[in-house]
Short mmCIF file of C-alpha atoms in Angstrom, two decimals:
data_model
loop_
_atom_site.label_atom_id
_atom_site.label_comp_id
_atom_site.label_asym_id
_atom_site.label_seq_id
_atom_site.Cartn_x
_atom_site.Cartn_y
_atom_site.Cartn_z
CA MET A 13 -6.08 -54.36 1.51
CA GLN A 14 -5.14 -51.08 0.33
CA GLN A 15 -5.24 -48.20 2.48
CA THR A 16 -6.18 -45.07 0.35
CA LYS A 17 -5.10 -41.53 1.97
CA THR A 18 -6.61 -38.69 1.18
CA LYS A 19 -3.83 -36.25 0.99
CA LYS A 20 -5.11 -32.46 2.00
CA LYS A 21 -4.88 -30.16 -0.48
CA PHE A 22 -3.02 -26.76 -0.24
CA PHE A 23 -5.36 -23.90 -0.34
CA TYR A 24 -4.74 -21.26 -2.54
CA GLY A 25 -6.48 -18.94 -0.41
CA TRP A 26 -3.58 -18.60 2.02
CA VAL A 27 -1.61 -17.35 -1.29
CA ILE A 28 -4.63 -14.55 -1.31
CA VAL A 29 -3.78 -13.56 2.02
CA PHE A 30 -0.11 -13.05 1.32
CA CYS A 31 -0.94 -10.78 -1.55
CA CYS A 32 -3.01 -9.21 0.92
CA THR A 33 -0.17 -8.72 3.06
CA LEU A 34 2.25 -7.37 0.65
CA LEU A 35 -0.54 -4.74 -0.45
CA VAL A 36 -0.77 -2.97 3.23
CA ALA A 37 2.98 -3.60 3.21
CA ALA A 38 3.82 -1.11 0.28
CA GLY A 39 0.03 0.60 0.89
CA THR A 40 0.15 1.38 4.63
CA GLY A 41 3.78 0.09 5.96
CA ILE A 42 5.50 2.02 3.36
CA PHE A 43 3.56 4.84 1.83
CA VAL A 44 2.19 5.98 5.00
CA ASN A 45 4.20 5.20 8.24
CA CYS A 46 7.26 5.91 6.47
CA LEU A 47 6.12 9.79 5.48
CA GLY A 48 7.37 11.29 8.75
CA ILE A 49 11.39 10.47 7.66
CA PHE A 50 10.86 13.03 4.70
CA VAL A 51 9.07 15.96 6.87
CA LYS A 52 12.78 17.49 8.11
CA PRO A 53 14.72 17.25 5.02
CA VAL A 54 12.77 18.09 2.37
CA CYS A 55 11.61 21.30 4.19
CA GLU A 56 15.44 22.46 5.20
CA GLU A 57 16.18 22.02 1.22
CA LEU A 58 13.34 23.63 -0.30
CA GLY A 59 12.53 26.33 2.21
CA PHE A 60 9.00 24.78 3.29
CA ASP A 61 7.37 25.60 6.78
CA ARG A 62 6.30 22.29 8.34
CA GLY A 63 2.49 22.87 8.17
CA PRO A 64 2.18 23.54 4.86
CA PHE A 65 4.24 20.63 3.96
CA THR A 66 2.74 17.79 5.53
CA LEU A 67 -0.55 18.74 4.44
CA TYR A 68 0.08 16.76 1.50
CA SER A 69 -0.74 13.87 3.46
CA THR A 70 -3.53 15.10 4.44
CA ILE A 71 -4.55 15.90 0.98
CA GLY A 72 -3.56 12.54 0.02
CA GLY A 73 -6.00 11.02 2.84
CA PHE A 74 -8.94 13.44 2.42
CA VAL A 75 -9.20 12.62 -1.24
CA GLY A 76 -8.57 9.05 -0.83
CA MET A 77 -11.41 8.84 1.57
CA PHE A 78 -13.97 9.33 -0.97
CA ALA A 79 -12.08 7.56 -3.44
CA MET A 80 -12.85 4.71 -1.02
CA LEU A 81 -16.62 5.14 -1.58
CA ALA A 82 -15.93 5.08 -5.25
CA TYR A 83 -14.66 1.85 -5.13
CA GLY A 84 -16.97 0.20 -3.11
CA GLU A 85 -19.20 1.17 -5.16
CA LEU A 86 -16.63 -0.45 -8.22
CA TYR A 87 -16.43 -3.37 -6.60
CA ARG A 88 -19.88 -3.77 -5.99
CA ARG A 89 -20.90 -3.54 -9.46
CA TYR A 90 -17.68 -4.99 -10.89
CA PRO A 91 -16.13 -7.81 -8.59
CA GLN A 92 -14.69 -9.36 -11.96
CA HIS A 93 -12.31 -6.64 -12.37
CA ILE A 94 -11.11 -6.18 -8.60
CA ARG A 95 -7.55 -7.08 -9.36
CA LYS A 96 -7.56 -4.58 -12.08
CA PHE A 97 -8.23 -1.67 -9.85
CA ILE A 98 -5.65 -2.77 -7.64
CA ALA A 99 -3.17 -2.63 -10.77
CA LEU A 100 -3.97 0.58 -11.54
CA GLY A 101 -3.23 1.76 -7.92
CA MET A 102 -0.28 0.12 -7.83
CA VAL A 103 0.81 2.06 -11.08
CA ILE A 104 -0.85 5.42 -9.36
CA CYS A 105 0.78 5.04 -5.80
CA CYS A 106 4.15 4.27 -7.03
CA GLY A 107 4.22 6.98 -9.94
CA ALA A 108 2.94 9.47 -7.21
CA PHE A 109 6.02 8.82 -5.03
CA TYR A 110 8.63 8.46 -7.77
CA GLY A 111 7.04 12.03 -8.81
CA TYR A 112 7.75 13.34 -5.49
CA SER A 113 11.37 13.02 -5.96
CA LEU A 114 11.00 15.20 -8.80
CA SER A 115 9.04 18.34 -6.93
CA THR A 116 10.62 21.34 -6.54
CA LYS A 117 7.60 23.51 -5.50
CA LEU A 118 4.93 23.38 -2.88
CA TRP A 119 2.04 22.39 -5.33
CA HIS A 120 3.76 19.84 -6.82
CA PHE A 121 3.71 17.62 -3.55
CA TYR A 122 0.12 18.77 -3.45
CA ALA A 123 -1.11 17.90 -6.94
CA LEU A 124 0.81 14.40 -6.56
CA ALA A 125 -1.09 13.51 -3.35
CA ALA A 126 -4.45 14.57 -4.88
CA PHE A 127 -3.14 12.17 -7.41
CA TYR A 128 -2.09 9.41 -5.02
CA GLY A 129 -5.28 9.66 -3.19
CA THR A 130 -7.26 8.58 -6.21
CA GLY A 131 -5.19 5.10 -6.18
CA SER A 132 -4.35 4.51 -2.63
CA MET A 133 -7.49 2.66 -1.80
CA THR A 134 -6.97 -0.06 -4.02
CA LEU A 135 -3.78 -0.99 -1.57
CA ALA A 136 -5.74 -0.56 1.65
CA GLY A 137 -8.60 -2.13 3.91
CA ILE A 138 -11.10 -2.30 0.97
CA SER A 139 -9.42 -4.75 -1.39
CA ILE A 140 -7.65 -6.65 1.51
CA THR A 141 -11.32 -7.34 3.21
CA THR A 142 -13.15 -7.70 0.13
CA LEU A 143 -10.60 -10.19 -0.88
CA ILE A 144 -10.57 -12.22 2.26
CA ASN A 145 -14.31 -12.29 2.76
CA ASN A 146 -14.59 -13.96 -0.59
CA TRP A 147 -11.78 -16.46 -0.07
CA PHE A 148 -12.92 -17.38 3.52
CA VAL A 149 -15.89 -17.95 5.85
CA GLU A 150 -13.94 -19.96 8.41
CA LYS A 151 -10.72 -18.46 9.79
CA ARG A 152 -10.95 -15.23 8.49
CA GLY A 153 -10.47 -13.35 11.28
CA LEU A 154 -6.79 -15.03 11.20
CA ALA A 155 -6.41 -13.97 7.60
CA THR A 156 -7.17 -10.84 8.06
CA GLY A 157 -5.02 -10.06 10.97
CA LEU A 158 -2.33 -12.06 8.62
CA ALA A 159 -3.17 -9.78 6.22
CA PHE A 160 -2.87 -6.12 8.04
CA ALA A 161 0.00 -7.29 10.03
CA GLY A 162 2.24 -6.77 6.75
CA SER A 163 2.13 -2.96 7.74
CA GLY A 164 4.03 -3.65 10.73
CA VAL A 165 6.66 -6.05 9.08
CA SER A 166 7.32 -3.10 6.45
CA ALA A 167 7.12 -0.43 8.38
CA ALA A 168 9.90 -1.88 10.76
CA VAL A 169 11.88 -2.88 8.03
CA MET A 170 11.89 0.51 5.87
CA THR A 171 12.11 2.90 8.61
CA PRO A 172 15.87 2.57 9.59
CA VAL A 173 16.88 1.80 5.59
CA LEU A 174 15.11 4.98 4.39
CA SER A 175 16.61 6.96 7.54
CA THR A 176 19.90 5.56 6.35
CA ILE A 177 19.31 6.67 2.70
CA VAL A 178 17.66 9.85 2.63
CA ALA A 179 21.06 10.71 5.17
CA ASP A 180 23.57 9.70 2.97
CA PHE A 181 21.64 10.05 -0.69
CA GLY A 182 19.20 12.56 0.08
CA TRP A 183 15.46 12.71 0.01
CA ARG A 184 14.82 12.32 -3.39
CA MET A 185 16.73 8.74 -3.24
CA GLY A 186 14.54 8.07 -0.20
CA TYR A 187 11.30 8.88 -2.44
CA ARG A 188 12.57 6.76 -5.28
CA THR A 189 13.39 4.01 -3.33
CA MET A 190 9.88 3.84 -2.02
CA SER A 191 8.41 3.80 -4.77
CA LEU A 192 10.80 1.18 -6.57
CA VAL A 193 10.71 -1.38 -3.17
CA SER A 194 6.67 -1.00 -3.28
CA LEU A 195 6.41 -2.52 -7.10
CA CYS A 196 8.64 -4.95 -6.47
CA LEU A 197 6.01 -6.22 -3.14
CA LEU A 198 2.82 -5.41 -5.86
CA VAL A 199 3.94 -6.62 -8.70
CA PRO A 200 3.70 -10.13 -7.43
CA ALA A 201 0.48 -9.46 -5.47
CA VAL A 202 -0.69 -8.36 -8.78
CA LEU A 203 0.07 -11.04 -10.62
CA LEU A 204 -0.98 -13.56 -8.10
CA ILE A 205 -4.49 -12.30 -7.06
CA ARG A 206 -7.69 -14.25 -7.94
CA VAL A 207 -10.91 -12.40 -6.70
CA SER A 208 -12.95 -15.26 -6.03
CA PRO A 209 -12.35 -19.49 -4.99
CA ALA A 210 -14.51 -20.04 -8.04
CA GLU A 211 -11.59 -18.51 -10.73
CA LYS A 212 -9.22 -21.87 -9.43
CA GLY A 213 -12.62 -24.53 -9.15
CA LEU A 214 -12.54 -24.18 -5.33
CA LEU A 215 -15.06 -23.12 -2.88
CA PRO A 216 -14.18 -20.96 0.11
CA TYR A 217 -12.45 -22.14 3.33
CA GLY A 218 -14.36 -23.65 5.52
CA VAL A 219 -17.02 -24.48 3.25
CA LYS A 220 -17.95 -27.69 2.20
CA PRO A 221 -19.47 -29.02 -1.24
CA GLY A 222 -23.14 -28.44 -1.79
CA GLU A 223 -23.69 -25.75 0.30
CA GLY A 224 -21.74 -23.11 -2.09
CA ALA A 225 -21.66 -22.74 -5.93
CA GLY A 226 -19.81 -25.23 -8.09
CA GLU A 227 -17.08 -24.86 -9.87
CA ASN A 228 -18.46 -23.53 -13.18
CA THR A 229 -19.17 -20.14 -11.25
CA PRO A 230 -17.86 -17.58 -12.92
CA HIS A 231 -16.87 -15.06 -10.53
CA ILE A 232 -18.32 -14.98 -6.86
CA PRO A 233 -19.71 -17.72 -5.43
CA VAL A 234 -23.57 -17.98 -4.54
CA LEU A 235 -22.61 -18.35 -0.96
CA GLN A 236 -21.03 -15.37 -0.76
CA GLN A 237 -24.28 -13.70 -1.68
CA THR A 238 -25.90 -14.11 1.75
CA GLY A 239 -26.51 -10.68 3.69
CA ILE A 240 -28.24 -8.07 3.18
CA THR A 241 -27.49 -4.43 0.49
CA ARG A 242 -26.27 -1.19 1.83
CA ARG A 243 -29.17 0.34 0.97
CA GLN A 244 -30.67 -2.29 3.45
CA ALA A 245 -27.79 -1.33 5.88
CA VAL A 246 -28.55 1.93 5.91
CA LYS A 247 -31.75 1.66 7.21
CA THR A 248 -31.01 -0.23 10.15
CA PRO A 249 -29.88 0.97 13.55
CA ALA A 250 -26.56 -1.83 13.77
CA PHE A 251 -24.97 -0.10 11.02
CA TYR A 252 -25.25 3.17 12.48
CA LEU A 253 -24.13 1.89 16.03
CA GLN A 254 -21.14 0.45 13.90
CA ILE A 255 -20.22 3.69 12.40
CA LEU A 256 -20.42 5.31 15.88
CA GLY A 257 -18.14 2.51 17.46
CA MET A 258 -15.76 2.97 14.77
CA LEU A 259 -15.38 6.05 14.84
CA CYS A 260 -15.18 6.10 19.02
CA LEU A 261 -12.41 3.74 18.12
CA GLY A 262 -10.39 5.76 15.63
CA THR A 263 -11.02 9.20 18.14
CA ALA A 264 -9.25 7.58 20.62
CA GLY A 265 -7.10 5.48 18.91
CA MET A 266 -5.76 8.64 16.68
CA GLY A 267 -6.38 11.12 19.38
CA MET A 268 -3.64 9.06 21.43
CA SER A 269 -0.91 8.07 19.13
CA GLY A 270 0.24 11.54 17.87
CA HIS A 271 0.57 12.84 21.43
CA VAL A 272 2.65 9.75 23.15
CA ILE A 273 5.92 11.03 22.91
CA ALA A 274 4.59 14.57 24.22
CA TYR A 275 2.61 13.13 27.21
CA LEU A 276 5.42 10.96 28.35
CA THR A 277 8.29 13.53 28.19
CA ASP A 278 5.83 15.96 30.30
CA ILE A 279 5.39 13.75 33.00
CA GLY A 280 9.55 13.18 33.09
CA TYR A 281 10.23 10.43 30.77
CA SER A 282 13.39 10.50 28.69
CA GLU A 283 13.04 11.49 25.47
CA LEU A 284 14.60 7.97 24.85
CA THR A 285 11.84 6.26 27.09
CA ALA A 286 9.50 7.95 25.05
CA SER A 287 10.28 6.80 21.48
CA THR A 288 11.18 3.61 22.47
CA ALA A 289 7.65 2.55 23.91
CA MET A 290 6.13 3.84 20.29
CA SER A 291 8.53 1.79 18.49
CA LEU A 292 7.59 -1.26 20.85
CA VAL A 293 3.88 -0.37 20.28
CA MET A 294 4.05 -0.96 16.33
CA THR A 295 6.05 -4.40 17.15
CA VAL A 296 3.60 -5.74 19.29
CA MET A 297 1.05 -4.88 16.60
CA ILE A 298 2.55 -7.25 14.34
CA PHE A 299 1.62 -9.87 16.72
CA ALA A 300 -1.39 -8.25 17.63
CA LYS A 301 -3.14 -8.11 14.79
CA ILE A 302 -2.72 -11.75 13.97
CA LEU A 303 -3.55 -13.09 17.51
CA LEU A 304 -6.89 -10.62 17.28
CA GLY A 305 -8.35 -12.03 14.24
CA ALA A 306 -7.58 -15.82 15.52
CA VAL A 307 -9.14 -15.22 18.58
CA PHE A 308 -12.07 -13.61 16.41
CA ASP A 309 -12.74 -16.60 14.82
CA LYS A 310 -13.28 -18.57 18.26
CA ILE A 311 -15.58 -16.34 20.10
CA GLY A 312 -17.78 -14.97 17.28
CA PRO A 313 -18.27 -11.40 16.51
CA VAL A 314 -20.24 -10.17 20.20
CA PRO A 315 -17.39 -11.35 22.20
CA SER A 316 -15.27 -9.35 19.89
CA ALA A 317 -16.86 -6.33 19.63
CA VAL A 318 -16.15 -6.49 23.38
CA LEU A 319 -12.44 -7.52 23.30
CA THR A 320 -12.27 -4.48 20.56
CA GLY A 321 -13.52 -2.11 22.74
CA ILE A 322 -11.46 -3.43 25.75
CA CYS A 323 -8.52 -3.47 24.19
CA MET A 324 -9.02 0.62 23.40
CA LEU A 325 -9.79 1.03 26.83
CA ALA A 326 -7.06 -0.61 28.49
CA SER A 327 -4.55 1.63 26.29
CA VAL A 328 -5.85 4.77 27.26
CA VAL A 329 -6.46 3.70 30.69
CA ALA A 330 -2.40 2.15 30.79
CA LEU A 331 -1.60 5.93 29.45
CA ARG A 332 -3.65 8.22 31.38
CA PHE A 333 -2.03 6.13 34.29
CA ALA A 334 1.77 6.15 33.13
CA GLY A 335 3.24 8.17 35.58
CA VAL A 336 2.92 5.54 38.34
CA GLY A 337 5.84 4.09 37.80
CA SER A 338 8.57 3.61 35.57
CA PHE A 339 6.87 0.54 33.97
CA MET A 340 3.94 1.63 32.84
CA PRO A 341 5.03 2.93 30.21
CA TYR A 342 5.71 -0.71 28.46
CA VAL A 343 2.96 -1.52 29.73
CA PHE A 344 1.18 1.01 27.62
CA SER A 345 3.19 -0.16 24.67
CA LEU A 346 1.42 -3.67 25.07
CA CYS A 347 -1.79 -2.78 25.59
CA PHE A 348 -1.38 0.12 22.36
CA GLY A 349 -0.30 -2.65 20.41
CA PHE A 350 -3.61 -4.13 20.60
CA GLY A 351 -5.14 -1.12 21.02
CA TYR A 352 -4.12 0.18 17.94
CA SER A 353 -4.56 -3.14 16.21
CA THR A 354 -8.81 -2.06 16.73
CA LEU A 355 -8.50 0.08 13.94
CA THR A 356 -8.13 -2.39 10.89
CA VAL A 357 -8.33 -5.90 11.86
CA PRO A 358 -12.13 -5.72 13.37
CA TYR A 359 -13.47 -3.45 11.38
CA SER A 360 -13.93 -5.80 8.19
CA TYR A 361 -14.47 -8.75 10.56
CA LEU A 362 -17.28 -7.07 12.39
CA ILE A 363 -18.95 -5.34 9.24
CA GLY A 364 -18.87 -9.16 7.17
CA GLN A 365 -20.27 -10.90 10.38
CA ASN A 366 -22.75 -7.93 11.02
CA PHE A 367 -24.12 -7.65 7.94
CA GLY A 368 -22.85 -10.60 5.71
CA THR A 369 -21.06 -10.20 2.08
CA ARG A 370 -23.75 -9.65 -0.57
CA GLU A 371 -22.66 -6.03 -0.44
CA PHE A 372 -19.58 -6.20 1.74
CA ALA A 373 -17.51 -3.42 -0.36
CA ALA A 374 -20.22 -1.24 -0.82
CA ILE A 375 -21.12 -1.31 2.97
CA TYR A 376 -17.46 -1.21 4.13
CA SER A 377 -16.65 1.43 1.92
CA LEU A 378 -19.42 3.70 3.56
CA ALA A 379 -18.73 2.69 7.01
CA SER A 380 -15.14 3.21 6.73
CA MET A 381 -15.51 7.12 5.10
CA ILE A 382 -17.61 7.84 7.76
CA SER A 383 -15.51 6.80 10.72
CA SER A 384 -12.38 8.06 9.14
CA LEU A 385 -13.13 10.96 10.08
CA GLY A 386 -12.16 10.16 13.57
CA ASN A 387 -8.68 9.32 12.44
CA SER A 388 -8.67 12.70 10.75
CA TYR A 389 -9.78 15.18 12.85
CA ALA A 390 -8.26 13.05 16.55
CA PRO A 391 -4.54 14.53 16.48
CA SER A 392 -5.95 18.08 16.18
CA LEU A 393 -8.67 17.39 18.52
CA SER A 394 -6.58 16.13 21.21
CA GLY A 395 -3.63 19.27 21.07
CA THR A 396 -6.68 21.20 21.09
CA LEU A 397 -8.13 19.97 24.43
CA TYR A 398 -4.82 20.25 25.61
CA ASP A 399 -4.55 23.73 25.33
CA PHE A 400 -7.60 24.19 26.91
CA PHE A 401 -6.44 22.14 30.17
CA GLY A 402 -3.50 22.88 30.03
CA SER A 403 -2.39 19.11 30.34
CA TYR A 404 -3.24 15.51 29.05
CA VAL A 405 -4.82 14.13 32.11
CA ASN A 406 -8.25 15.20 31.38
CA VAL A 407 -7.98 14.16 27.38
CA TRP A 408 -7.20 10.86 28.25
CA ASN A 409 -10.14 10.86 31.11
CA ILE A 410 -12.07 11.90 27.88
CA TYR A 411 -10.89 9.33 25.71
CA ILE A 412 -11.95 6.57 28.36
CA VAL A 413 -15.24 7.54 28.48
CA VAL A 414 -14.97 7.48 24.48
CA SER A 415 -13.74 3.97 24.46
CA VAL A 416 -16.43 3.01 26.77
CA ALA A 417 -18.95 4.43 24.15
CA ALA A 418 -16.72 2.38 21.47
CA THR A 419 -17.50 -0.86 23.34
CA VAL A 420 -21.04 -0.15 24.18
CA SER A 421 -22.01 0.69 20.47
CA LEU A 422 -20.14 -2.08 18.56
CA THR A 423 -21.53 -4.64 21.31
CA ALA A 424 -25.02 -3.12 20.57
CA ALA A 425 -24.52 -3.33 16.92
CA ALA A 426 -23.65 -6.95 16.48
CA LYS A 427 -26.39 -8.18 19.31
CA ILE A 428 -28.71 -6.33 16.97
CA SER A 429 -27.42 -7.96 14.13
CA ARG A 430 -27.26 -11.09 15.33
CA GLN A 431 -31.04 -10.91 16.33
CA LYS A 432 -32.43 -10.00 13.06
CA GLY A 433 -30.02 -12.19 11.19
CA TYR A 434 -28.90 -9.91 8.82
CA SER A 435 -25.89 -11.64 7.82
CA ARG A 436 -28.20 -14.68 6.76
CA TYR A 437 -30.45 -12.65 4.58
#
């Protein structure tokens, strides 16, 4: 009697995860995390003050914030064209960074930054989370964590590489290198991306035949149409609790990140120890994003919301008591590696779990646009509070309260959504 064995086929969704990792590696890891390398050399050569020069990154982020809302609507109306939007973003962003290398005036940087902002969001969270929500029902958290880990890897590799290039060949070659390397990462991603499993005759990961759409569905499977619409979401208290939680997380996370080195040196640690602690944060983040995503899959939305808040709370507490012993900066690094990761991985997971995927891109883009205000004002807020109090201790005390508020808000949003069954509509 011949025994038949069913050979398990490779699921193309993991290729999509790899593509998303490449998008994040270029869009965040290189285009965002490596910008600090250029402040001193550009300002010294062109005679700019650092404040006005660094405003170009703020302009790019500000334009991108509104662009994200527009892309959320475009992704909702034309889901079959997401790959084209990503390709457009690739051309815009790589072109803008090459343009920086030719700039001689401050307004050149501002204009190119605004141009960059119009395409940057296609290489960021909205594309990554939309694709992963289309392709995965099970292991969605793990897939999200793997995708967002790309920013830490590329930043860790490219920071020393770009620093050497700028030192040896100048900042113009540095910008050109960023453009070229990012293009090499993004082209394969654009070519390999498929918006939905139906394009490959598949169902989302974790869905059995008969539970979703068949092979003939042209774009998004029927299964992916569960959940409430954006119009319905904005009428629920869960949506505003979700935004409040994300806003508080961003305030605490970004409020700490830009002031860690200053605080640690203020309380007696060397510049080397302080910078090493922040470098360690970036290394921990690579693994933290993957681990958090995998854990979210196991424990569900409500415990995940609690865990998200606790990660940020532990980070602030560890920084607040960093002076207790010489080991504490490294305890902070471990905690903040997870806490900083909560500014990306949980957002898409919780929004998908709380409100479903019927209009995920539209809901995610609106929530992220509003909550990103915390990311933009938090560094300045920390500086202002420091000037007012004369030290960072009370700043961290405030952020402890903010982190508790984030935990409560996100947990309440998840509980209400679960009770109401929004994701099953």
